[in-house]
mmCIF file of C-alpha atoms in Angstrom:
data_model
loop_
_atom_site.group_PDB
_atom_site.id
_atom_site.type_symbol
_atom_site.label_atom_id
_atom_site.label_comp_id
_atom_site.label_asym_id
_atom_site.label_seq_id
_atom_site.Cartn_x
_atom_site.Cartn_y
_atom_site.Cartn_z
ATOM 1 C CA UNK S 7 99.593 103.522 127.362
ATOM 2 C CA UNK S 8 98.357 100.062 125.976
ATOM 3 C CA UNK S 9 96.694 102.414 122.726
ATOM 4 C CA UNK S 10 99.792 104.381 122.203
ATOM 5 C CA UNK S 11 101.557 100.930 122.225
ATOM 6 C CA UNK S 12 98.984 99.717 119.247
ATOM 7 C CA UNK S 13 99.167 102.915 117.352
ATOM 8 C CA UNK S 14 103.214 102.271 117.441
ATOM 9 C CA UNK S 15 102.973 98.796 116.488
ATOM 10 C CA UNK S 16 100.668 99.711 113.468
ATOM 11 C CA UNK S 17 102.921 102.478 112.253
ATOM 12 C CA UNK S 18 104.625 100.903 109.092
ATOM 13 C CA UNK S 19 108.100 102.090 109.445
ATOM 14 C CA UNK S 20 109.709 99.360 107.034
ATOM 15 C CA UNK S 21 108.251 101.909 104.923
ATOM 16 C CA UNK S 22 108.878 104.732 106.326
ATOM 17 C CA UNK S 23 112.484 103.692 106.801
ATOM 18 C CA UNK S 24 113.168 102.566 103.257
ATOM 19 C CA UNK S 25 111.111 106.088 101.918
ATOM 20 C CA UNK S 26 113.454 107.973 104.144
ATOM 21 C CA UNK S 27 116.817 106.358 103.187
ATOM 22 C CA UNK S 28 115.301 107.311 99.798
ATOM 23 C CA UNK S 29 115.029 110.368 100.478
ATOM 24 C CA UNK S 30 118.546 110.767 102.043
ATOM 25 C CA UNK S 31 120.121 109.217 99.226
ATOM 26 C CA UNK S 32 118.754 111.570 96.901
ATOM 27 C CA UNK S 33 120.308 114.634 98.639
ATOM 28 C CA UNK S 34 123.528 113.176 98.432
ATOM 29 C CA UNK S 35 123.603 112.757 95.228
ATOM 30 C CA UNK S 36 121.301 115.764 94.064
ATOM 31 C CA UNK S 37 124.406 117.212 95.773
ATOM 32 C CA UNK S 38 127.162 115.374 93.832
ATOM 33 C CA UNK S 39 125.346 116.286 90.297
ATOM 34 C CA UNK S 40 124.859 119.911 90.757
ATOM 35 C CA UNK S 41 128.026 121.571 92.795
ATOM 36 C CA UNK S 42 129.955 121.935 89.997
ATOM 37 C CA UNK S 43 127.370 124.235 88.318
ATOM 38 C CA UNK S 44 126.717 126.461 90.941
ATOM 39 C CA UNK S 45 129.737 127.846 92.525
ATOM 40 C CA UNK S 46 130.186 130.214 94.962
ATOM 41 C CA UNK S 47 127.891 130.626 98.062
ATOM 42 C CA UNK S 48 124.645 128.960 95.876
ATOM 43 C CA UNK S 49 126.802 125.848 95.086
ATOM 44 C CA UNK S 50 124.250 123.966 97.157
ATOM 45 C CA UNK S 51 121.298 125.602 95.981
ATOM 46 C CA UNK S 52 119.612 122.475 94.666
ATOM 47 C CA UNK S 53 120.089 120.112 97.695
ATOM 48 C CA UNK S 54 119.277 122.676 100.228
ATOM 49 C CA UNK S 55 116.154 123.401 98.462
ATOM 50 C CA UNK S 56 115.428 119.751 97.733
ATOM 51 C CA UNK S 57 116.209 119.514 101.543
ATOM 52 C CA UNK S 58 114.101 121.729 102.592
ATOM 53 C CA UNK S 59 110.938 120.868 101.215
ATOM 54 C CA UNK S 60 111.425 117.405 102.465
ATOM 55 C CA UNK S 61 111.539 118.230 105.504
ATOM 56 C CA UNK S 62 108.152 120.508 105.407
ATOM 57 C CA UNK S 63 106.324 117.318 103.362
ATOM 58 C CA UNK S 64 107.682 115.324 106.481
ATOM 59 C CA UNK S 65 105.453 117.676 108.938
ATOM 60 C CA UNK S 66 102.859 116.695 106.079
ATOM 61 C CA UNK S 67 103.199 113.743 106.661
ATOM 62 C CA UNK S 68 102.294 113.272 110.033
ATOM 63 C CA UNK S 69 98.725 114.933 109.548
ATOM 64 C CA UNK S 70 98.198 112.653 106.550
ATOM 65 C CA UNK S 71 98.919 109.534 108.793
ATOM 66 C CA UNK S 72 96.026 110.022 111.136
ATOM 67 C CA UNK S 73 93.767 111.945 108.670
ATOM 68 C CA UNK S 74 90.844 109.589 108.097
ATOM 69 C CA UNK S 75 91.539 108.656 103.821
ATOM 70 C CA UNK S 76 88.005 107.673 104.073
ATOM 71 C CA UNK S 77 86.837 111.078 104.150
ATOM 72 C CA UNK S 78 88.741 111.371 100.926
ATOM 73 C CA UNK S 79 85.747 109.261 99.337
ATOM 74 C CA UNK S 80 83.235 112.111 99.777
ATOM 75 C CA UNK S 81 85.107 114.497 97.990
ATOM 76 C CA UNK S 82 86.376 112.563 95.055
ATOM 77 C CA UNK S 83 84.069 114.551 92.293
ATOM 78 C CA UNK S 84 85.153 117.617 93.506
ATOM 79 C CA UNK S 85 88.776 117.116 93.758
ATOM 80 C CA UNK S 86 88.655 115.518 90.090
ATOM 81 C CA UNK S 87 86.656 118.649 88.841
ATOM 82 C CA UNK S 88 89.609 120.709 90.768
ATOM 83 C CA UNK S 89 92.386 118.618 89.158
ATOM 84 C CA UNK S 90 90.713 119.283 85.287
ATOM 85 C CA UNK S 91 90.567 123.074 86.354
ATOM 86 C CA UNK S 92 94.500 122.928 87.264
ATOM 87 C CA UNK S 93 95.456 120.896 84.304
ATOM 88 C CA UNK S 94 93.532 123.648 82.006
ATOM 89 C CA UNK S 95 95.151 126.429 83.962
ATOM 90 C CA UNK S 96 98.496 125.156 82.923
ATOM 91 C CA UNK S 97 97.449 125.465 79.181
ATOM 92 C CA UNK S 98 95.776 128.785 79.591
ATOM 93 C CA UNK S 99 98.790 130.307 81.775
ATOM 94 C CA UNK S 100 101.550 127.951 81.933
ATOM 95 C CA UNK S 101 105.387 128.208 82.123
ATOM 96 C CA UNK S 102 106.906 126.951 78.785
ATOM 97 C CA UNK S 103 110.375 125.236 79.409
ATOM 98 C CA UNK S 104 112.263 122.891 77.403
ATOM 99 C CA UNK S 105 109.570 122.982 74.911
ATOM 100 C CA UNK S 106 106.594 122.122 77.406
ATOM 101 C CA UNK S 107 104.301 124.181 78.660
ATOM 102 C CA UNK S 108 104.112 122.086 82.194
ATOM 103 C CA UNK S 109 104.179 124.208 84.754
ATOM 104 C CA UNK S 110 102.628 127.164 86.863
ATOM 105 C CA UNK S 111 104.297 129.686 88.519
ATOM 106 C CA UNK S 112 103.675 131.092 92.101
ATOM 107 C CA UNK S 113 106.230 133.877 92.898
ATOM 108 C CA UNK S 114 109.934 131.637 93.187
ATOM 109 C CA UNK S 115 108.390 128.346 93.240
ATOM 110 C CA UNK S 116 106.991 126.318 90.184
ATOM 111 C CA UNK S 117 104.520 124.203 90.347
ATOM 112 C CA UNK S 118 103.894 121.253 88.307
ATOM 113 C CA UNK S 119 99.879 120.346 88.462
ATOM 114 C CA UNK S 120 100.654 117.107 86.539
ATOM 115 C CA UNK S 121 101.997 115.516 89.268
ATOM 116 C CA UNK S 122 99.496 116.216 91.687
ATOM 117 C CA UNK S 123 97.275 115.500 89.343
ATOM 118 C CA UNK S 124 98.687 111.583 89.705
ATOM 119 C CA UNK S 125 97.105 110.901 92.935
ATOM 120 C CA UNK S 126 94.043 113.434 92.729
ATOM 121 C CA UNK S 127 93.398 110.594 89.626
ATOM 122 C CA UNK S 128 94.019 107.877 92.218
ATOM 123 C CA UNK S 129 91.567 109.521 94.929
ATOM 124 C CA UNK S 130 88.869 109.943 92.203
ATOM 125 C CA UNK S 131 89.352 106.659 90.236
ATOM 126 C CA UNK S 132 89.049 104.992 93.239
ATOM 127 C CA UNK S 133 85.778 106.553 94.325
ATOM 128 C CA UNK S 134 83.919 105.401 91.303
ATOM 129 C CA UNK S 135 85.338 101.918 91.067
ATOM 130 C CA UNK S 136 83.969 100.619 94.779
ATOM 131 C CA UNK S 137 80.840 100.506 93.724
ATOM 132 C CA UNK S 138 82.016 99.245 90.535
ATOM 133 C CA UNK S 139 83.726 95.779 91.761
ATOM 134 C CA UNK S 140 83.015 92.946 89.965
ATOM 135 C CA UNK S 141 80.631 95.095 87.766
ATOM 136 C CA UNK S 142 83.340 95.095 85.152
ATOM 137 C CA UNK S 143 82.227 92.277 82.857
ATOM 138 C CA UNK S 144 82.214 94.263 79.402
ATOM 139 C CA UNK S 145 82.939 97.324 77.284
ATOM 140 C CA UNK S 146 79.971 99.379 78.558
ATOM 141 C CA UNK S 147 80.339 99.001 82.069
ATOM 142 C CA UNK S 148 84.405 99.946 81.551
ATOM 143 C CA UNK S 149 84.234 103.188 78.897
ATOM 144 C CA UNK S 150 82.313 105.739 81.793
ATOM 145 C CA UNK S 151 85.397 104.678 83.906
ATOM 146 C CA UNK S 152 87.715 104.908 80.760
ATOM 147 C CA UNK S 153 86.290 108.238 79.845
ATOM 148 C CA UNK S 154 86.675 109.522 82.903
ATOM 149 C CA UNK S 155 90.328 108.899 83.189
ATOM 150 C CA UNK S 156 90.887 109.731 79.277
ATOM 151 C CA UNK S 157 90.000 113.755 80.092
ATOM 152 C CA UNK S 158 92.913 114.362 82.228
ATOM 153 C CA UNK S 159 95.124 111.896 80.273
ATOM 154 C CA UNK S 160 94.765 114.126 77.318
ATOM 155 C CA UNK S 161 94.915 117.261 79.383
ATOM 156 C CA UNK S 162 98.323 115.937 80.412
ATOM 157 C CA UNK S 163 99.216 114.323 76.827
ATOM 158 C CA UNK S 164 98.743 118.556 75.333
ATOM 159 C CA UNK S 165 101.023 119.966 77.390
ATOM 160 C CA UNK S 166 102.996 117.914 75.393
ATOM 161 C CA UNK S 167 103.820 115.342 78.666
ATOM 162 C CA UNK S 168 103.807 111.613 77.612
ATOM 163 C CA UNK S 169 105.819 110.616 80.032
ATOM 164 C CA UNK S 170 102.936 111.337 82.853
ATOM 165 C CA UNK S 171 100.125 110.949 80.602
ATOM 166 C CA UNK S 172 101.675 107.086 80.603
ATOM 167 C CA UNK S 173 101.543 106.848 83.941
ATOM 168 C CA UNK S 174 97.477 107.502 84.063
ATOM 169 C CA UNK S 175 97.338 104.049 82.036
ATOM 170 C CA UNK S 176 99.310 102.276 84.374
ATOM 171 C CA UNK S 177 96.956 103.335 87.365
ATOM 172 C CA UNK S 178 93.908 102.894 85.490
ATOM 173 C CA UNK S 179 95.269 99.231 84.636
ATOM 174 C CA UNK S 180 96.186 98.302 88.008
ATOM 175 C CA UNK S 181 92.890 99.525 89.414
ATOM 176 C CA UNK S 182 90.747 98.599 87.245
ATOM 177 C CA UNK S 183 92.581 95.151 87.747
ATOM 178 C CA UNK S 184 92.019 94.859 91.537
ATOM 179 C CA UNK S 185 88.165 95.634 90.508
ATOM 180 C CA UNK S 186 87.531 92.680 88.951
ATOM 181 C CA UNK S 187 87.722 93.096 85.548
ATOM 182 C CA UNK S 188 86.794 90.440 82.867
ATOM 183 C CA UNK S 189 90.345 89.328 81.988
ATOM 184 C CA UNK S 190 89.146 88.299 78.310
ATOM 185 C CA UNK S 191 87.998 91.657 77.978
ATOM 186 C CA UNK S 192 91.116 93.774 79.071
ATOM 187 C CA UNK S 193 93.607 90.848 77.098
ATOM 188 C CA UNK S 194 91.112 92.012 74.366
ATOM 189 C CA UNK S 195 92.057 95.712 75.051
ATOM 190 C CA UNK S 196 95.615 94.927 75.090
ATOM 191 C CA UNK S 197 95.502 93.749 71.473
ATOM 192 C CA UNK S 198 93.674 96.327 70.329
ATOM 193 C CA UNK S 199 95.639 99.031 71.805
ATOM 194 C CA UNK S 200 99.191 97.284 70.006
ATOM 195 C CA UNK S 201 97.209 97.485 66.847
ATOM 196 C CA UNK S 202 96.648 100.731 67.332
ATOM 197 C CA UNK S 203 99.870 101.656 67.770
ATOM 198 C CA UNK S 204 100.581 102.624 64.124
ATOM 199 C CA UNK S 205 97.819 104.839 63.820
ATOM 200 C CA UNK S 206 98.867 106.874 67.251
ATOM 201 C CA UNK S 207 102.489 106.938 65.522
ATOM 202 C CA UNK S 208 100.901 109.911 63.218
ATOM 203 C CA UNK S 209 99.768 111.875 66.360
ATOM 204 C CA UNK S 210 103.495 111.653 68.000
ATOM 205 C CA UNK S 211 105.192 115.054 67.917
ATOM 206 C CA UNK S 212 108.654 114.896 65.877
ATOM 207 C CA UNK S 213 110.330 114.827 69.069
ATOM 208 C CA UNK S 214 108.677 112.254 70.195
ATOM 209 C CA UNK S 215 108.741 110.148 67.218
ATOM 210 C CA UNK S 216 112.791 110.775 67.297
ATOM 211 C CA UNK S 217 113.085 109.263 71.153
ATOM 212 C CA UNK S 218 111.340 106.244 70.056
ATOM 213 C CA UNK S 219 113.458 105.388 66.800
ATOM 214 C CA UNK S 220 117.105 106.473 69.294
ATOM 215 C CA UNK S 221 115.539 104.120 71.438
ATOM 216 C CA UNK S 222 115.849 101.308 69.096
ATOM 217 C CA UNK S 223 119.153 102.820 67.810
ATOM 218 C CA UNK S 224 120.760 105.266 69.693
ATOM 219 C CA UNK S 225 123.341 105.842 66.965
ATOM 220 C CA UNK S 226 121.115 106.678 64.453
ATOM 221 C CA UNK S 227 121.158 110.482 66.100
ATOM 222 C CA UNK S 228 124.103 110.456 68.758
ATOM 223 C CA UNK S 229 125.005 114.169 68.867
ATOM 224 C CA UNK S 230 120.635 114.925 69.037
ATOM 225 C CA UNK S 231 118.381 112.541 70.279
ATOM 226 C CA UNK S 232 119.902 109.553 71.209
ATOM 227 C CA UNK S 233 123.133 111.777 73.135
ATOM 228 C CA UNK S 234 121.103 110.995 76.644
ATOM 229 C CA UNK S 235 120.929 107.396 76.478
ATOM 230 C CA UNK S 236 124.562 107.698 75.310
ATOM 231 C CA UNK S 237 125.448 109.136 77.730
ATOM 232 C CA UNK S 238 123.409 107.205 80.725
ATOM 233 C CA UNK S 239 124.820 104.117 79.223
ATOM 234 C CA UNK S 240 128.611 105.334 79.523
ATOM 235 C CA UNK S 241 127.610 106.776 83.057
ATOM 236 C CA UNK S 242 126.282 103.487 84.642
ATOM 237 C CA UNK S 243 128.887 100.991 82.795
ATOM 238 C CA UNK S 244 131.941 103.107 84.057
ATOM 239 C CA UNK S 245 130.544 102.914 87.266
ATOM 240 C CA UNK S 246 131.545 99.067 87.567
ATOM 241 C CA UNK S 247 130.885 97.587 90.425
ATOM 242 C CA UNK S 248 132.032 100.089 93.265
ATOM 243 C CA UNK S 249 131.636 103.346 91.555
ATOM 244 C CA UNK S 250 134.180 105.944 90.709
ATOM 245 C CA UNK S 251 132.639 107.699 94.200
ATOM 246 C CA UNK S 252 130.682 110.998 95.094
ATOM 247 C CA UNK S 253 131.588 114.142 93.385
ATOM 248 C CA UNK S 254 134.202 112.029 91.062
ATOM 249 C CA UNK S 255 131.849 111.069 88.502
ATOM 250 C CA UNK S 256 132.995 112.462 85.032
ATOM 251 C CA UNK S 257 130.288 111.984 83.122
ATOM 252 C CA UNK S 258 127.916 113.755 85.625
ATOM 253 C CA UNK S 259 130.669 116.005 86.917
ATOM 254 C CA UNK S 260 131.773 117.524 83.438
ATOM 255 C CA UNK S 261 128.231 118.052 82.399
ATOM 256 C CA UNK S 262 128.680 115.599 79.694
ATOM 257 C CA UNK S 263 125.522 113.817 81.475
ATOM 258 C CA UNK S 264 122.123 116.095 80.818
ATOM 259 C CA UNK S 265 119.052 116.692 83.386
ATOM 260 C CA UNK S 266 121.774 114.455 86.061
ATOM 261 C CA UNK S 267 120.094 115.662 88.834
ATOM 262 C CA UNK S 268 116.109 115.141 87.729
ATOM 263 C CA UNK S 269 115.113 112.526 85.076
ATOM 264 C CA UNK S 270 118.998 111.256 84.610
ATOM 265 C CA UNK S 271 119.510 110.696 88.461
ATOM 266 C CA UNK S 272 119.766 106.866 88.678
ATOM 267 C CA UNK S 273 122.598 107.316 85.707
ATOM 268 C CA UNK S 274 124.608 109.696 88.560
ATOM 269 C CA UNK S 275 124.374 106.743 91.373
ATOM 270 C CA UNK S 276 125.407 103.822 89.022
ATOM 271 C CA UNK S 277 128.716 106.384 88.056
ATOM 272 C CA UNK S 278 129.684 107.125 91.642
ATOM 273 C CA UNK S 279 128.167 104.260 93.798
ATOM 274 C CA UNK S 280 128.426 101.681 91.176
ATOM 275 C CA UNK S 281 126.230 98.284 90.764
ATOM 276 C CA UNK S 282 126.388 97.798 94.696
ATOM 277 C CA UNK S 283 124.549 101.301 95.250
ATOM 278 C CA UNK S 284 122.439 101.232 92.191
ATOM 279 C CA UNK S 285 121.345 97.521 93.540
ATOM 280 C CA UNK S 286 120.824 98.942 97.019
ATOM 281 C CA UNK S 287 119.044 101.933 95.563
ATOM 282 C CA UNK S 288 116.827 99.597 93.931
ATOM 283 C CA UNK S 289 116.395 97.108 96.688
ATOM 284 C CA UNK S 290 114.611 100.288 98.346
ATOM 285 C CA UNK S 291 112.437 100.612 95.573
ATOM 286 C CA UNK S 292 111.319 97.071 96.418
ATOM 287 C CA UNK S 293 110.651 97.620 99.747
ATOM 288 C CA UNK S 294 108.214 100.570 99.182
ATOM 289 C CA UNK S 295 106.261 98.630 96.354
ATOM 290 C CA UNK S 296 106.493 95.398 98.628
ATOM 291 C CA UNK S 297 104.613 97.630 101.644
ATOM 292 C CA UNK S 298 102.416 98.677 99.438
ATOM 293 C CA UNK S 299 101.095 95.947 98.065
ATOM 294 C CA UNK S 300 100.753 94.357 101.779
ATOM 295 C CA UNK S 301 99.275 97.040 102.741
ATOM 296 C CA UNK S 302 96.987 96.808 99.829
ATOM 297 C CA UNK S 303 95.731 93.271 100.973
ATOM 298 C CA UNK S 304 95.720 94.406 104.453
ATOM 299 C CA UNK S 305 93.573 97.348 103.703
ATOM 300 C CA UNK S 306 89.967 97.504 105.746
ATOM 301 C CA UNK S 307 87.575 98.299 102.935
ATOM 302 C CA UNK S 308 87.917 98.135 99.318
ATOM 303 C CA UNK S 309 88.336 102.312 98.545
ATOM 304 C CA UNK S 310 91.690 101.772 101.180
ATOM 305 C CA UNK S 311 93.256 99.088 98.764
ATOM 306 C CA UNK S 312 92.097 100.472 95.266
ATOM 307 C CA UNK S 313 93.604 103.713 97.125
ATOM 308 C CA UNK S 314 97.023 101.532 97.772
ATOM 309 C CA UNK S 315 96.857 99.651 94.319
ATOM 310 C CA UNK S 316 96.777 103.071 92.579
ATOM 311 C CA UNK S 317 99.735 104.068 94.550
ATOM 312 C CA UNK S 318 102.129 101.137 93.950
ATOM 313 C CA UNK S 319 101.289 101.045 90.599
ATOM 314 C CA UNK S 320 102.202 104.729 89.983
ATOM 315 C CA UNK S 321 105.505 104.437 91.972
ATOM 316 C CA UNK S 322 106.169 100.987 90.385
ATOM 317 C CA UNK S 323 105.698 102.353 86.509
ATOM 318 C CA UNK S 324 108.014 105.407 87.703
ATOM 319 C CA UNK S 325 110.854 103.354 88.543
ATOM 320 C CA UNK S 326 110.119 100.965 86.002
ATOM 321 C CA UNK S 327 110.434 103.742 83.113
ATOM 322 C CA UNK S 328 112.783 105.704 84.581
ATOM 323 C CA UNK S 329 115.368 103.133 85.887
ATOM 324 C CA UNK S 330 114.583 101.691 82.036
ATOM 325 C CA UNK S 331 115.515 104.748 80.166
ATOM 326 C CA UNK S 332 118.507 105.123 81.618
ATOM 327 C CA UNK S 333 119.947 102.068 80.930
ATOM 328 C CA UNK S 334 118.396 102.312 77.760
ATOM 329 C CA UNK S 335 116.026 99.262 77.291
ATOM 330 C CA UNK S 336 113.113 101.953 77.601
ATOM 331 C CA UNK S 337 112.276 105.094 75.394
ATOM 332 C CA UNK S 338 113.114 108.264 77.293
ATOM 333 C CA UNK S 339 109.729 110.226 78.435
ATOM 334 C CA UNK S 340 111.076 112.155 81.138
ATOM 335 C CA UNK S 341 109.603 110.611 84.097
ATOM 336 C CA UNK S 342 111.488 111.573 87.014
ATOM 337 C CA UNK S 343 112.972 108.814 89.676
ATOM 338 C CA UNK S 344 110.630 108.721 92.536
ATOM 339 C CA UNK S 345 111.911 110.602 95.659
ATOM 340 C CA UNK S 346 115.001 110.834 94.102
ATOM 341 C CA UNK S 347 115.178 113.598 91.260
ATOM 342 C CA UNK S 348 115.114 116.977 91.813
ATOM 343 C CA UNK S 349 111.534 118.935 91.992
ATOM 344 C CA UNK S 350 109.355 120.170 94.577
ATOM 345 C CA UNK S 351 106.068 118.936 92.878
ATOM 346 C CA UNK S 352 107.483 115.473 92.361
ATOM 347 C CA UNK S 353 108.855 114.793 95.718
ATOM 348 C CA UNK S 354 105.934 116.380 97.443
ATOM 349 C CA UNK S 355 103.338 114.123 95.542
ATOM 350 C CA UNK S 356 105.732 110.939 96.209
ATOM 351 C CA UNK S 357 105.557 111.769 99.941
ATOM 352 C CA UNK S 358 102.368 112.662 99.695
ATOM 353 C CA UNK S 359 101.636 109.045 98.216
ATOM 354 C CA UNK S 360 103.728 107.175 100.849
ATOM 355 C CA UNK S 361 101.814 108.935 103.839
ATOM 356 C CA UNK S 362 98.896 107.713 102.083
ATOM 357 C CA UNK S 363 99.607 104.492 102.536
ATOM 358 C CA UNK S 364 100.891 104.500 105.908
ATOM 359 C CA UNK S 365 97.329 105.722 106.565
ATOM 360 C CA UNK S 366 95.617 103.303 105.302
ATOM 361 C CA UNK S 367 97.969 100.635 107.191
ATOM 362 C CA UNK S 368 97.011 102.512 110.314
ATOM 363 C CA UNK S 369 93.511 102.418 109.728
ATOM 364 C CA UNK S 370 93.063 98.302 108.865
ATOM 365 C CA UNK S 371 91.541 97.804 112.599
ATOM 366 C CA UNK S 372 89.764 99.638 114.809
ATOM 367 C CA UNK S 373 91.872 100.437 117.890
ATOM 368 C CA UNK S 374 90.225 99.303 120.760
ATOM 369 C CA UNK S 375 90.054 101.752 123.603
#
């Protein structure tokens, strides 16, 4: 009884309770955004789907929690090899949509191996950096961990996906930063990479090119380009302070809002629940990333916090970008709201992530039997 007691005590449900409310919060208003394009009997659809697989990554979650993440070390190569093998299967038999070739598909469900990819990076990275820390002093002890994070980056960048390929830097940075390394050196990186930035200009697609320039102007393309932010912008500011309340947004309700249920979601809460729900929304957000980094200092050996460094710092970027480009102070890339927009790979990596974490919070003693 005294174990069970410990167990309890260790289980992390701050974060479990702000992941869930999340979670919950994203049904109702995955609900909200999409009614009013599917009528009828499938009117639903999305949130009972979204719903569904939530509740089946929950049951995941449980084995995750007392699987031993340290096992995970052991098979780091392998599952890195596995993640370049998906991430070339999407190029060699992908699903195209909205001019990306992104995604796989197995029978009524498509799957989207960049996001799993995420924390298969975060597994791997980690593996090679323990024995790396504090071994970071210059350029040729970083480019073999550089190189080996640049492969799937530009596996991800092809498809054409900058939006996730971004999110590979922000891991790297954030482990690499927890290993140790020379400060000097990755300021020095920092500047070189800004320098840099007008040669990788010339290797943007068009697209791309045309988000960054409506990012600085919106109005320079309002009808093409720039119409999301536009949008987003009218979304959140009619939303006031209250919101105009569920299902009574117009901007999301009369489609005048695109993608309002995946990469647009946090435009469709400011409309209906206003700056009180957004700020609650967000306050959530804080609460996971706050758990994680505690649990990151709290962690028992150094693959368990380079394990929950990765983590934060992917969910961090995500609602750093995402919450960004919908207000507009950040280009749009398409990075969906984590836990909150619509997609079975996203949500199930997210939760994936989270039980993660909870794991390694279990595991930062030894019970004592």
């Amino acid at each position: 009884m005294s174990v069970n007691k410990r167990f309890l005590r260790r289980i992390d449900f701050t974060l479990i309770g702000a992941t869930a409310l999340i979670v919950i919060m994203s049904l109702i208003i995955i609900g909200s955004a999409t009614h009013v394009n599917t009528p009828g009997e499938e009117r639903y659809w999305f949130v009972q789907r979204q719903g569904m697989f939530a509740l089946i990554n929950a049951g995941l979650v449980f084995f995750l929690m007392n699987f031993d993440y340290k096992l995970l070390q052991r098979y780091g190569n392998k599952l890195y090899v596995f993640n370049l093998v998906m991430l070339l299967a999407v190029m060699l038999f992908g699903h195209t949509a909205l001019g990306a070739q992104r995604w796989i598909a197995i029978g009524p469900i498509h799957i989207q191996p960049s996001e799993f990819s995420k924390l298969i990076m975060i597994v791997s990275l980690a593996g090679i950096l323990e024995p790396r820390i504090g071994k970071l002093n210059n350029l040729k002890d970083l480019a073999p961990v550089a190189l080996y994070v640049a492969v799937p980056f530009l596996l991800v960048l092809k498809q054409p996906d900058l939006g996730t390929s971004l999110v590979f830097i922000a891991i790297f940075l954030g482990m690499v930063f927890v290993s140790g390394i020379n400060l000097k050196m990755l300021f020095g990186l920092f500047a070189a990479g800004t320098a840099l930035l007008p040669v990788m200009w010339q290797f943007l697609k068009e697209y791309q090119k045309n988000r960054i320039m409506v990012f600085i102007d919106p109005n320079v393309d309002p009808l093409g380009a720039g119409y999301h932010i536009i949008q987003s912008k009218i979304a959140i500011g009619s939303g006031m302070v209250f919101g105009k309340g569920l299902f009574e947004g117009t901007q999301s309700q009369l489609n005048f809002l695109p993608e309002n249920h995946t990469d647009f979601i946090f435009a469709v809460v400011g409309e209906e629940l206003g700056f009180v729900g957004a700020a609650f929304l967000l306050v959530l957000y804080l609460v996971v990333l706050w758990r994680g980094v505690e649990i990151a200092k709290g962690a028992s050996d150094m693959f368990g916090r380079l394990l929950a460094v990765g983590i934060t710092s992917m969910l961090g970027f995500h609602v750093l970008v995402n919450v960004g480009m919908t207000m507009g102070i950040m280009p749009v890339t398409g990075i969906p709201l984590p836990l909150m927009s619509y997609g079975v790979s996203s949500l199930t990596t997210n939760i994936m992530a989270v039980a993660v974490l909870l794991n390694i919070n279990l595991k930062r003693q030894k019970l004592v039997f």
